XYZ file of C-alpha atoms in Angstrom:
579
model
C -9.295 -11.976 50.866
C -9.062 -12.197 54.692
C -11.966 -10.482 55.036
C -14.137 -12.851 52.886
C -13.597 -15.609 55.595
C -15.373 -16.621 58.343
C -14.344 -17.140 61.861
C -16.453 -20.015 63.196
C -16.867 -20.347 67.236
C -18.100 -23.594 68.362
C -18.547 -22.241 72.022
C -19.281 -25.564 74.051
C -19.070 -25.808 77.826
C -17.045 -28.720 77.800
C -14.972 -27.551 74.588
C -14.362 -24.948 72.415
C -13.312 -25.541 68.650
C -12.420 -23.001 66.435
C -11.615 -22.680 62.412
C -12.362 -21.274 59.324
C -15.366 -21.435 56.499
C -12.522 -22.935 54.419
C -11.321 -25.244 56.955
C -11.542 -29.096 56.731
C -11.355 -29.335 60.406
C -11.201 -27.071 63.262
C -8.038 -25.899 63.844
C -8.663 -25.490 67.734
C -9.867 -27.720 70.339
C -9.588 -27.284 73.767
C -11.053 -27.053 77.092
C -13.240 -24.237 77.536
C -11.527 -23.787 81.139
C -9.421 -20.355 82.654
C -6.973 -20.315 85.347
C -4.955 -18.295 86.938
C -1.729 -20.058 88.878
C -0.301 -18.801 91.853
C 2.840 -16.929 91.358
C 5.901 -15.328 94.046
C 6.312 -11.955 93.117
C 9.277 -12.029 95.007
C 11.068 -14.293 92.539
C 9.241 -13.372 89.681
C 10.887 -10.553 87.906
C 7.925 -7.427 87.006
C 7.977 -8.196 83.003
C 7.352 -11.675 83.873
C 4.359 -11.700 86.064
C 1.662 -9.795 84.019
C 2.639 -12.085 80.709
C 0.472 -14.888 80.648
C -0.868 -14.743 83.716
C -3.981 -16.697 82.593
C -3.582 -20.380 81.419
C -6.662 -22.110 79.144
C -7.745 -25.420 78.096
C -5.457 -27.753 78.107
C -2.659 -25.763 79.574
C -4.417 -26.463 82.972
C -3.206 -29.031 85.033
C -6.945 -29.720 86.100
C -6.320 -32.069 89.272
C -3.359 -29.773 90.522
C -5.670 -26.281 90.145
C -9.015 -27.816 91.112
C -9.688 -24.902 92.775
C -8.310 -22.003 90.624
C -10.386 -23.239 87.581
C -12.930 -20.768 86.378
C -15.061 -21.062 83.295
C -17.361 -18.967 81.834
C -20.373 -20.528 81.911
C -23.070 -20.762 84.702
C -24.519 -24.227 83.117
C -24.552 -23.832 79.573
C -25.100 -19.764 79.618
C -22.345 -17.532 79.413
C -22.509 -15.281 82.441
C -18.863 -14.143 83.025
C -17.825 -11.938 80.351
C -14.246 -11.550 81.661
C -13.256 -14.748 81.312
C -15.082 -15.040 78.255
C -12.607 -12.585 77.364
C -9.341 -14.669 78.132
C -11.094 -17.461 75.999
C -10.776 -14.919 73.070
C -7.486 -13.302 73.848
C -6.384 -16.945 73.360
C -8.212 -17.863 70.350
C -7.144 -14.639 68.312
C -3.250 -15.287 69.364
C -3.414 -18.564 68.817
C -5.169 -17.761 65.035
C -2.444 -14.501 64.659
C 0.490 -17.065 64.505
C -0.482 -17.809 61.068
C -1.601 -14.497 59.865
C 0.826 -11.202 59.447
C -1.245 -9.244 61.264
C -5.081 -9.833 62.878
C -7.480 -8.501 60.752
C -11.238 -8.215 62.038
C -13.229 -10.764 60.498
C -17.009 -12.451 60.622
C -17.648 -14.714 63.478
C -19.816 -17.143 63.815
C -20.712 -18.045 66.906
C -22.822 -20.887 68.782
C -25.012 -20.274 71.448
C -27.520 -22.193 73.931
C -31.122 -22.642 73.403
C -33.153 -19.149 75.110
C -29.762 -17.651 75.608
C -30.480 -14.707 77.472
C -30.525 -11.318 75.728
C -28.480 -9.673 78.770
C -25.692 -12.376 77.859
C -25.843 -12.162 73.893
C -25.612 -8.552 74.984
C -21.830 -8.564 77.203
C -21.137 -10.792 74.085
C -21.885 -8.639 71.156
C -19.863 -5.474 73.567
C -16.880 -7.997 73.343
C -16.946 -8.672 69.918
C -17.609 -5.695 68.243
C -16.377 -2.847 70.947
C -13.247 -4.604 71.803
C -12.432 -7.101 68.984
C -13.744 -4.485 66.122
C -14.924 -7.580 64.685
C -17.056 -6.427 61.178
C -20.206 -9.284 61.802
C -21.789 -12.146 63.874
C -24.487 -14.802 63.631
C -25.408 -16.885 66.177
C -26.584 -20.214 65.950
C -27.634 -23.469 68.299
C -25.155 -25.740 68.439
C -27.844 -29.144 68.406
C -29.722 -27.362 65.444
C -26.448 -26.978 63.317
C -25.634 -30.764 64.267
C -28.613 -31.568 62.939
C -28.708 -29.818 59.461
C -25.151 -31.338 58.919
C -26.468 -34.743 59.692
C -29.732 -34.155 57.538
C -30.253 -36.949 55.083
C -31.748 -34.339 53.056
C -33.124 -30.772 52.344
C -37.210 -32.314 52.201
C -36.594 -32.717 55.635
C -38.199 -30.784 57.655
C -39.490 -32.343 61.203
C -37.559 -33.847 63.661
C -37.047 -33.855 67.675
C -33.922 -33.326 68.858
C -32.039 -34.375 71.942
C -29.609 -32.589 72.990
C -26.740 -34.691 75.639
C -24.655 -31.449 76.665
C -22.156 -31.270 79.501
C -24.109 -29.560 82.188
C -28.180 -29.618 80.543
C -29.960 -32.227 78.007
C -32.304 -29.971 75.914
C -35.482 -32.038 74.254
C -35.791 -29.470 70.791
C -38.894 -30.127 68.369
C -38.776 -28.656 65.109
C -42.125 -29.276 62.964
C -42.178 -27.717 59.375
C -38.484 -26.461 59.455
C -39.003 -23.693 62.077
C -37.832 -24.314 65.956
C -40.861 -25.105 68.526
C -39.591 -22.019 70.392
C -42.642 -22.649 72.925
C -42.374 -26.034 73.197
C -38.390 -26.887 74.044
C -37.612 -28.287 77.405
C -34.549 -28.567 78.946
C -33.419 -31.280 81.926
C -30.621 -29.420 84.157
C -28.473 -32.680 83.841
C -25.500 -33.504 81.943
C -22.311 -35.219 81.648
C -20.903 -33.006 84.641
C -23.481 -34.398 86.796
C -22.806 -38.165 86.015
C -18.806 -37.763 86.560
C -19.727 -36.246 89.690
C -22.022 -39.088 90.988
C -19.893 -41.832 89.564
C -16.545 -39.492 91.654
C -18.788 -39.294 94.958
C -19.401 -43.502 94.498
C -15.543 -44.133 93.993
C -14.681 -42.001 96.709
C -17.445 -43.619 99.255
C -15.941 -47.305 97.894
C -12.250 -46.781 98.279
C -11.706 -43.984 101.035
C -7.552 -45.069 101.039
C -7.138 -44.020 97.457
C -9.031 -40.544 98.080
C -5.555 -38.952 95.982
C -5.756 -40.961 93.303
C -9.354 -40.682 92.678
C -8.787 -37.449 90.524
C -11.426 -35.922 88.368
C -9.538 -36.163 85.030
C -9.341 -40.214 86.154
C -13.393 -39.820 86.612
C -13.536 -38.386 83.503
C -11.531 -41.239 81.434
C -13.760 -44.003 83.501
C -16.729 -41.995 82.313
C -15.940 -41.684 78.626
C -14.732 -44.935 78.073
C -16.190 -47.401 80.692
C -19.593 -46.266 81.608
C -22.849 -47.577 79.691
C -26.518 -47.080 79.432
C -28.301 -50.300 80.712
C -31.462 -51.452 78.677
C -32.712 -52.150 81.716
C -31.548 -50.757 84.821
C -33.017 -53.303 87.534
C -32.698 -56.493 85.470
C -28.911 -55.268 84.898
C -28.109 -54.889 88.787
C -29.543 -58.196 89.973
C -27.107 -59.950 87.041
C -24.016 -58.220 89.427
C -25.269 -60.216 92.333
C -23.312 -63.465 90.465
C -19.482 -63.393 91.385
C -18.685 -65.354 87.834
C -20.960 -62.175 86.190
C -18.971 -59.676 88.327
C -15.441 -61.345 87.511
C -16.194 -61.325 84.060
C -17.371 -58.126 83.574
C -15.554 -55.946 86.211
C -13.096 -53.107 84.868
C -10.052 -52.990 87.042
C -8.403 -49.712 86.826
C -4.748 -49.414 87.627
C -3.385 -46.401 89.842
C -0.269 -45.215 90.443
C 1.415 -46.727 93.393
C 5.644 -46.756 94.206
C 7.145 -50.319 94.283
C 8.370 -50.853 98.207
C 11.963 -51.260 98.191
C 13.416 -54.458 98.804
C 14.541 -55.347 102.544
C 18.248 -54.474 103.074
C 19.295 -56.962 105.533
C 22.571 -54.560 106.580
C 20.238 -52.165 107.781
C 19.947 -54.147 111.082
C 23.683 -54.443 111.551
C 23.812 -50.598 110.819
C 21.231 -49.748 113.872
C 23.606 -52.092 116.131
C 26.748 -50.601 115.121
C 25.079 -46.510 115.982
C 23.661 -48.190 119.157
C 26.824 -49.412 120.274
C 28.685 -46.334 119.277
C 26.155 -44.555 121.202
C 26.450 -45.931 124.243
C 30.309 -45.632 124.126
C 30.053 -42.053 123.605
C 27.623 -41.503 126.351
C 29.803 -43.846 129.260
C 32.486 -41.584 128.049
C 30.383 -38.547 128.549
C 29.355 -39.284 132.060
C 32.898 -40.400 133.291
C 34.006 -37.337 131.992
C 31.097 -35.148 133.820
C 32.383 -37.673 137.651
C 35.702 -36.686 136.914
C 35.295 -32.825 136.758
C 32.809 -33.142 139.273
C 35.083 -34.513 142.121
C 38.030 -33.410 140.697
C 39.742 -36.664 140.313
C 42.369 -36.798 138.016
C 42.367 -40.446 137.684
C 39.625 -42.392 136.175
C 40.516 -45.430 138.124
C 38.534 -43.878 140.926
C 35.763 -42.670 138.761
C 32.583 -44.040 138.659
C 31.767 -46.396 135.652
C 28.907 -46.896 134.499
C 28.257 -50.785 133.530
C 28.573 -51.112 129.675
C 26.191 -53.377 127.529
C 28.132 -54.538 124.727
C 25.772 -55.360 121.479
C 25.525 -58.656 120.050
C 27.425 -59.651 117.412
C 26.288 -58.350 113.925
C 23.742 -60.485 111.929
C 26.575 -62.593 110.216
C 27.439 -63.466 113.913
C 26.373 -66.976 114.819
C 24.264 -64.871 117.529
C 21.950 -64.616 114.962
C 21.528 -67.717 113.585
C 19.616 -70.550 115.394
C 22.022 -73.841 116.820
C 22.632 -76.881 114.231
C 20.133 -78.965 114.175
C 17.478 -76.352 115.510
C 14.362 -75.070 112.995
C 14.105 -71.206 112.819
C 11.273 -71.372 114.284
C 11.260 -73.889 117.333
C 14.896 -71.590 118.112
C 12.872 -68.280 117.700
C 9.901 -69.618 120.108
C 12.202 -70.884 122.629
C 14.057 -67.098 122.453
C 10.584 -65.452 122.902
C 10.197 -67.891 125.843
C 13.471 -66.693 127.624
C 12.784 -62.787 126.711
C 9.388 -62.899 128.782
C 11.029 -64.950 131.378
C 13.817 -62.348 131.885
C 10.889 -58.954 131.343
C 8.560 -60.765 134.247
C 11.799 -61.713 136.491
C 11.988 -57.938 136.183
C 8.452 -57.116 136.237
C 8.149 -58.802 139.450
C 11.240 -57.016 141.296
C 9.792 -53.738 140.284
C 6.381 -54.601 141.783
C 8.252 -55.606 145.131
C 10.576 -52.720 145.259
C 6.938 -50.506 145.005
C 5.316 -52.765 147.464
C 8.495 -52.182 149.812
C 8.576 -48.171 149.571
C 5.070 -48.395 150.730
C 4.308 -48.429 154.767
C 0.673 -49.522 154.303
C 1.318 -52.495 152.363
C 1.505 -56.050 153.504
C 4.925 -56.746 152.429
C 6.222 -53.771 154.133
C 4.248 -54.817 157.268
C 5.245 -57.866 157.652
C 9.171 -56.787 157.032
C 8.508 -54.239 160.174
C 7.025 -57.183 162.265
C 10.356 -59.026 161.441
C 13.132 -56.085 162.029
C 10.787 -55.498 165.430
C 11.196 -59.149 167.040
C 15.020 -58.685 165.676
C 15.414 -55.051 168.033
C 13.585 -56.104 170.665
C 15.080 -56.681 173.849
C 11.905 -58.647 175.738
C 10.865 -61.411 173.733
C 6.974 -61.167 172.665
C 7.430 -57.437 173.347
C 6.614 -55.754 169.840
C 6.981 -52.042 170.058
C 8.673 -51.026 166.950
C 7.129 -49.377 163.889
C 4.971 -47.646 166.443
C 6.485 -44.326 166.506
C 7.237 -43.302 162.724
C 10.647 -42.133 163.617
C 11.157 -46.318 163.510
C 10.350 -45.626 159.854
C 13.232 -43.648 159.160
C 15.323 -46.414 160.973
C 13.626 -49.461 158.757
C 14.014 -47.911 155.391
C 17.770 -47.376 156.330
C 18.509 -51.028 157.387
C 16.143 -52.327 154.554
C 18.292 -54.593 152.057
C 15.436 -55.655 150.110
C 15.680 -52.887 147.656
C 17.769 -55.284 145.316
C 18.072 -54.080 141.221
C 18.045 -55.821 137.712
C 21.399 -57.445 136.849
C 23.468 -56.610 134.581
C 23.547 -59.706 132.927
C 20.069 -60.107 132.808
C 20.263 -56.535 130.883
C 22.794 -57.968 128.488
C 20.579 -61.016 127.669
C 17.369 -59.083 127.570
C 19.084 -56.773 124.528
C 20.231 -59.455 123.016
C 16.695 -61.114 122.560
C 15.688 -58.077 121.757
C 17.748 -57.733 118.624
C 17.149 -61.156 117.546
C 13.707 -60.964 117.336
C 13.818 -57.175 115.511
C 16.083 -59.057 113.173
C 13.983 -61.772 111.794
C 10.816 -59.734 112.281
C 12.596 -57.111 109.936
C 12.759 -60.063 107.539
C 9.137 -61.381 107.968
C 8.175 -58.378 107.899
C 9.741 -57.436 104.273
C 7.752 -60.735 102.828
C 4.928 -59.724 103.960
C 4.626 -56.165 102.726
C 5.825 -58.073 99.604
C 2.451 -60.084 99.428
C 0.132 -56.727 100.733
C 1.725 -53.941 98.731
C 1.015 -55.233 95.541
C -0.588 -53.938 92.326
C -3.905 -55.746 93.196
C -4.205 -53.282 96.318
C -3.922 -50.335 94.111
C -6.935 -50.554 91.786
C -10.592 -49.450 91.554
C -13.030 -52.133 90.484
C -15.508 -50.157 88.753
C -19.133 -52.377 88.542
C -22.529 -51.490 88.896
C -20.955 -48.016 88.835
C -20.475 -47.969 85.120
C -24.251 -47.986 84.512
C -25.210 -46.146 87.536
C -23.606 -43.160 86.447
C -25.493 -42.993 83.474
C -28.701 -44.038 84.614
C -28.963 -40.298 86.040
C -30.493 -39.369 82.496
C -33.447 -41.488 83.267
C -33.887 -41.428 87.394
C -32.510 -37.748 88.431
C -33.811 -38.796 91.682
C -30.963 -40.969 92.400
C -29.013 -37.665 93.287
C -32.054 -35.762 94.810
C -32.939 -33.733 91.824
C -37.185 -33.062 91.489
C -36.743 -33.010 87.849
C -38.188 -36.081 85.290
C -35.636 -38.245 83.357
C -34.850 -38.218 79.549
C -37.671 -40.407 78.510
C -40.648 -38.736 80.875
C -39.565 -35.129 79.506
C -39.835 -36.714 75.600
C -43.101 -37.954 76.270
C -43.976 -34.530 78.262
C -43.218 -32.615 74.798
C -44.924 -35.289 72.271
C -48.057 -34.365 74.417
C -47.527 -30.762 73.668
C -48.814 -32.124 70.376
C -51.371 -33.172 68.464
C -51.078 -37.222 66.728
C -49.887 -36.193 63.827
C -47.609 -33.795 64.519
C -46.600 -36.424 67.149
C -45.681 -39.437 64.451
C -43.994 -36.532 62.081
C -41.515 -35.884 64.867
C -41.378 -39.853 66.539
C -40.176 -40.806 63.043
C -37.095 -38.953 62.954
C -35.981 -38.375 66.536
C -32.303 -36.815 66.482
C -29.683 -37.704 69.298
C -26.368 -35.266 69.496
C -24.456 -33.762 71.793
C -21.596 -35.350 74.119
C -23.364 -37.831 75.772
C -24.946 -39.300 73.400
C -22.048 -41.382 72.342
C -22.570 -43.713 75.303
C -23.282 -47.385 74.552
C -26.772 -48.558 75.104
C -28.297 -45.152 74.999
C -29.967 -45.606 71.642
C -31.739 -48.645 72.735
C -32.722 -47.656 75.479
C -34.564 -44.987 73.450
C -36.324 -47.135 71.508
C -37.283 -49.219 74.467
C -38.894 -46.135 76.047
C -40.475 -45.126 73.025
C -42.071 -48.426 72.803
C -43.386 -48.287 75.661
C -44.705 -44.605 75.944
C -45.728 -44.487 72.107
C -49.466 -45.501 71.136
C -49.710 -49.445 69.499
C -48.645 -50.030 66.129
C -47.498 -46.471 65.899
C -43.916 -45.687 64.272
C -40.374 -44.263 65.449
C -37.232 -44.255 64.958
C -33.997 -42.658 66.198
C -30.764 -41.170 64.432
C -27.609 -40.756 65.397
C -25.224 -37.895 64.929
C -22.312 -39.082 62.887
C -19.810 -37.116 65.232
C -21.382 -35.668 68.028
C -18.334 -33.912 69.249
C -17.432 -32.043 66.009
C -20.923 -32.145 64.249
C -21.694 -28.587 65.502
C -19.304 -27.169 63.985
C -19.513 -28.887 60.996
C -23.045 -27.592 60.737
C -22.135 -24.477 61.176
C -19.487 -24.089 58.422
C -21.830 -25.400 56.401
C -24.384 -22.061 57.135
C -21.152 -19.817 56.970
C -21.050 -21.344 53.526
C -24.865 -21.268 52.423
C -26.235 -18.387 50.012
C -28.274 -17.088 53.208
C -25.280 -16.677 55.619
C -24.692 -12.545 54.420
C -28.859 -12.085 55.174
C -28.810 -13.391 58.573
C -25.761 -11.185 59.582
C -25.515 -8.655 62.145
C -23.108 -6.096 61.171
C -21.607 -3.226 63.125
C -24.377 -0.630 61.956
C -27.175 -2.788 63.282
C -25.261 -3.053 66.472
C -24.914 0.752 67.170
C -28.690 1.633 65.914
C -30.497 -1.358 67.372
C -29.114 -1.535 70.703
C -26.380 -4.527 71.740
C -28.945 -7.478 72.751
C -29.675 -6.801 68.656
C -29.423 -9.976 66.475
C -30.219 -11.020 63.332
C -32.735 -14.194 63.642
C -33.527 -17.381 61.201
C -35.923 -20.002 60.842
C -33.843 -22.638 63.226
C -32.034 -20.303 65.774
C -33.336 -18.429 69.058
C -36.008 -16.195 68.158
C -34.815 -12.040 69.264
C -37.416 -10.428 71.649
C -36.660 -7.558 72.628
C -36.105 -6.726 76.407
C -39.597 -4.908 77.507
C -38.800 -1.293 78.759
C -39.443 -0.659 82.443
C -42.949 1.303 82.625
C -41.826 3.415 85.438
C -38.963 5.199 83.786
């Protein structure tokens, strides 16, 4: 019957997985994410815009919505019921597709270590008051790794570390029953090493900032980064190019081709230039004409045209017989600044002249005055400044740019544009290649991960992995101490990056007493072994005594759960003494 099976809830931060007691697999995995995109209600017809306003998991365009993404969790505690709620509107309509109807059923559900009783609370009010749900157990998702992984029932000690997305838990369990007491939890994870490796990509290449996208961080993280056996000996090897060529991961972003040079595209320009100007001689004989009312445009005044060199098939563009490109192109540079300071140096005298003060106006007035003057070696002119007046008027020095020096100086002009255009097309075809659109990711893959050791390196006061081991082994007397060093349990995440088992044993060496023994174990499949662990408790002979039903619910209060030897431990919430 329906009701016989058991919904099972793996309820990561990272990702949620859902299935059945009777499942091989879990028939759900996705991102444990909620977002809500942006709509027009303008455009958007009223049915349309309430239905599925929420998108989850991997629905989400994650680098598009950065900032519309919500989760639940604050760390690895579920603090915001309401989306919470999404999660399991999803879940049950995703499950309802291959049911008739949805029919309340037993849920088992996984939960972090000291989970708050306020938050198993808003959880329990979801699940029974507005899922009608008939039962729910709650277990710890590192504890149910490790009873799947368990090489067998006799065993009964073990320390578990926990790699999670945003915390690493350190979980001793001595004599089959959780170290409640003695669990200690590092407020790092595998959100806090995608960050740091982001932040160093970012700081590297500040041109790609765009392409550096989180779900590209993420990819790097998963399937690049490693766990150095030693962090400082590893860094100085990166110091050798052949080390860094060799070991390097070049990572490929997007980037558009450039289009190849159209060589028309000059003769185009010319040809609109040239039209151009035709339209606008036309213009302003037309605007003479009307002016003075001249009918004929014999009489008008006409502007000089500049006619356009010859298009680029035109022997205009193409250096003499005989002649290099180049030696033709540097002698046509030569002639264009010969013709710009010919010009340069008319303007400057034409300034100098419309100045009284200057010398070159001076000495013109000392001139014009021995020219007017009826005495000889009488020089009273320029005196009075009405003389002024009469010397700009019989000035002829005020001479302008010729017209052929114009024509010349636009023909250079479009020479040089030309073959620049084409120099410049091979030589964005050398710069804007693949090569200049990739990150180089070195000492970054093992700096990322390093975090779990030095949480310094990103300010945080906290101790690393292998100080907050040792910190609980001391919580313990020696031979409770070698019980647990002999099977020490890795899971979660994380823990499936290279290196990070030996450098486990490497700290353990060196923190354990001499001659003394350890060892540490793997999870098989630390993404799925969770809930794996916990089908195999929805399966067990115990699973209907450790079930909180409905009943228990309404007569024990809603922070009410029904505890076992290896999940949290229910306290109840102290009443306040005042009231």
């Amino acid at each position: 019957m329906a009701n016989d099976r058991v919904l099972i809830i793996d309820n990561g931060s990272y990702k949620c997985r859902i299935g059945y007691n009777d499942s091989e697999k879990p028939l759900l995995e996705f991102r444990n994410l909620v977002a809500k995109p942006r709509k027009d209600k303008k455009k958007e017809p009223p049915a349309v815009i309430n239905e599925n306003a929420f998108q989850i998991g991997d629905e989400i365009d994650v680098d598009a919505m950065r900032l519309l993404v919500k989760n639940q969790f604050e760390r690895n505690v579920v603090t915001h019921p309401i989306y919470q709620e999404h999660i399991f509107d999803y879940i049950f309509r995703k499950l309802a597709k291959n049911q008739v109807d949805w029919q309340p059923q037993t849920v088992l559900i996984t939960e972090p270590l000291a989970n708050p009783n306020y938050c198993r609370q808003t959880m329990n009010e979801l699940l029974f008051e507005c899922y009608g749900v008939s039962s729910v157990c709650y277990g710890i998702d590192s504890i149910l790794s490790w009873e799947h992984n368990k090489a067998d029932n006799n065993e009964k000690d073990c320390m578990i570390i926990s790699f999670g997305y945003h915390t690493t838990h350190v979980v001793p369990i001595l004599k089959g029953v959780l170290q409640h007491d003695k669990v200690r939890r590092l407020n790092l994870g595998g959100y806090q090493m995608i960050s740091y490796l982001y932040r160093l990509l970012q700081m590297k290449y500040p041109a790609h900032l765009n392409a550096i996208s989180w779900t590209r961080m993420e990819e790097i993280f998963h399937n690049h980064s490693f766990v150095a056996l030693d962090y400082r000996e590893e860094l100085r090897k990166w110091d050798n190019i052949e080390y860094y060529n060799q070991n390097v991961k070049k990572i490929q972003l997007p980037y558009v081709q450039p289009a190849a040079f159209n060589p028309m595209a000059a003769e185009e320009k010319l040809k609109k230039r040239k039209e151009m100007t035709k339209r606008l001689i036309e213009a302003n004989q037309k605007r003479l004409r009307e002016k003075k009312g001249e009918e004929s445009s014999a009489d008008a005044v006409i502007l000089p045209t500049i006619t356009p060199v010859t298009s680029s098939r035109g022997s205009k563009f193409k250096p003499p017989s005989g002649v290099s490109l180049e030696d033709w192109l540097k002698d046509i540079r030569k002639k264009h600044m010969d013709i710009i300071e010919k010009k340069s140096n008319r303007s400057k005298r034409r300034q100098e002249m419309a100045k009284r003060h200057t010398v070159a106006s001076q000495e013109r007035m000392r001139i014009i005055s021995l020219l007017a003057s009826n005495e000889k070696g009488s020089d009273e002119f320029g005196k009075d400044d009405k003389d002024w007046d009469v010397y700009k008027k019989i000035s002829n020095e005020n001479e302008s740019d010729s017209d052929a020096e114009n024509e010349k100086l636009f023909e250079y002009d479009n020479i040089m544009k030309y073959h620049h255009a084409i120099m410049d097309r091979d030589r964005e075809n050398i710069e804007n290649t693949a090569e200049l659109y990739q990150l180089h990711v070195g000492v970054e893959s093992l700096r990322a991960p390093e975090l779990l050791f030095q949480p310094s390196m990103i300010g945080m006061s906290e101790a690393g992995v292998a100080e907050l081991l040792n910190f609980v082994f001391n919580l313990f007397n020696a031979n409770d101490q070698q019980s647990l060093a002999k099977n020490i349990f890795i899971t979660g995440g994380c823990s499936q990056l290279p290196g990070l088992k030996t450098r486990l044993l490497k700290e353990l060496q060196e923190m354990r007493p001499f001659n003394s023994t350890f060892a540490v174990k793997e999870s098989k499949n630390p993404l799925l072994d969770a809930w794996y662990g916990a089908k195999d408790l929805a399966n067990s002979l115990e699973f209907k005594n450790i079930l909180t039903n409905k009943s228990d619910y309404l007569e024990k209060g809603p922070e009410y759960f029904k505890d076992f030897p290896t999940s949290n431990r229910y306290l109840l919430t102290p009443k306040n003494i005042l009231n």
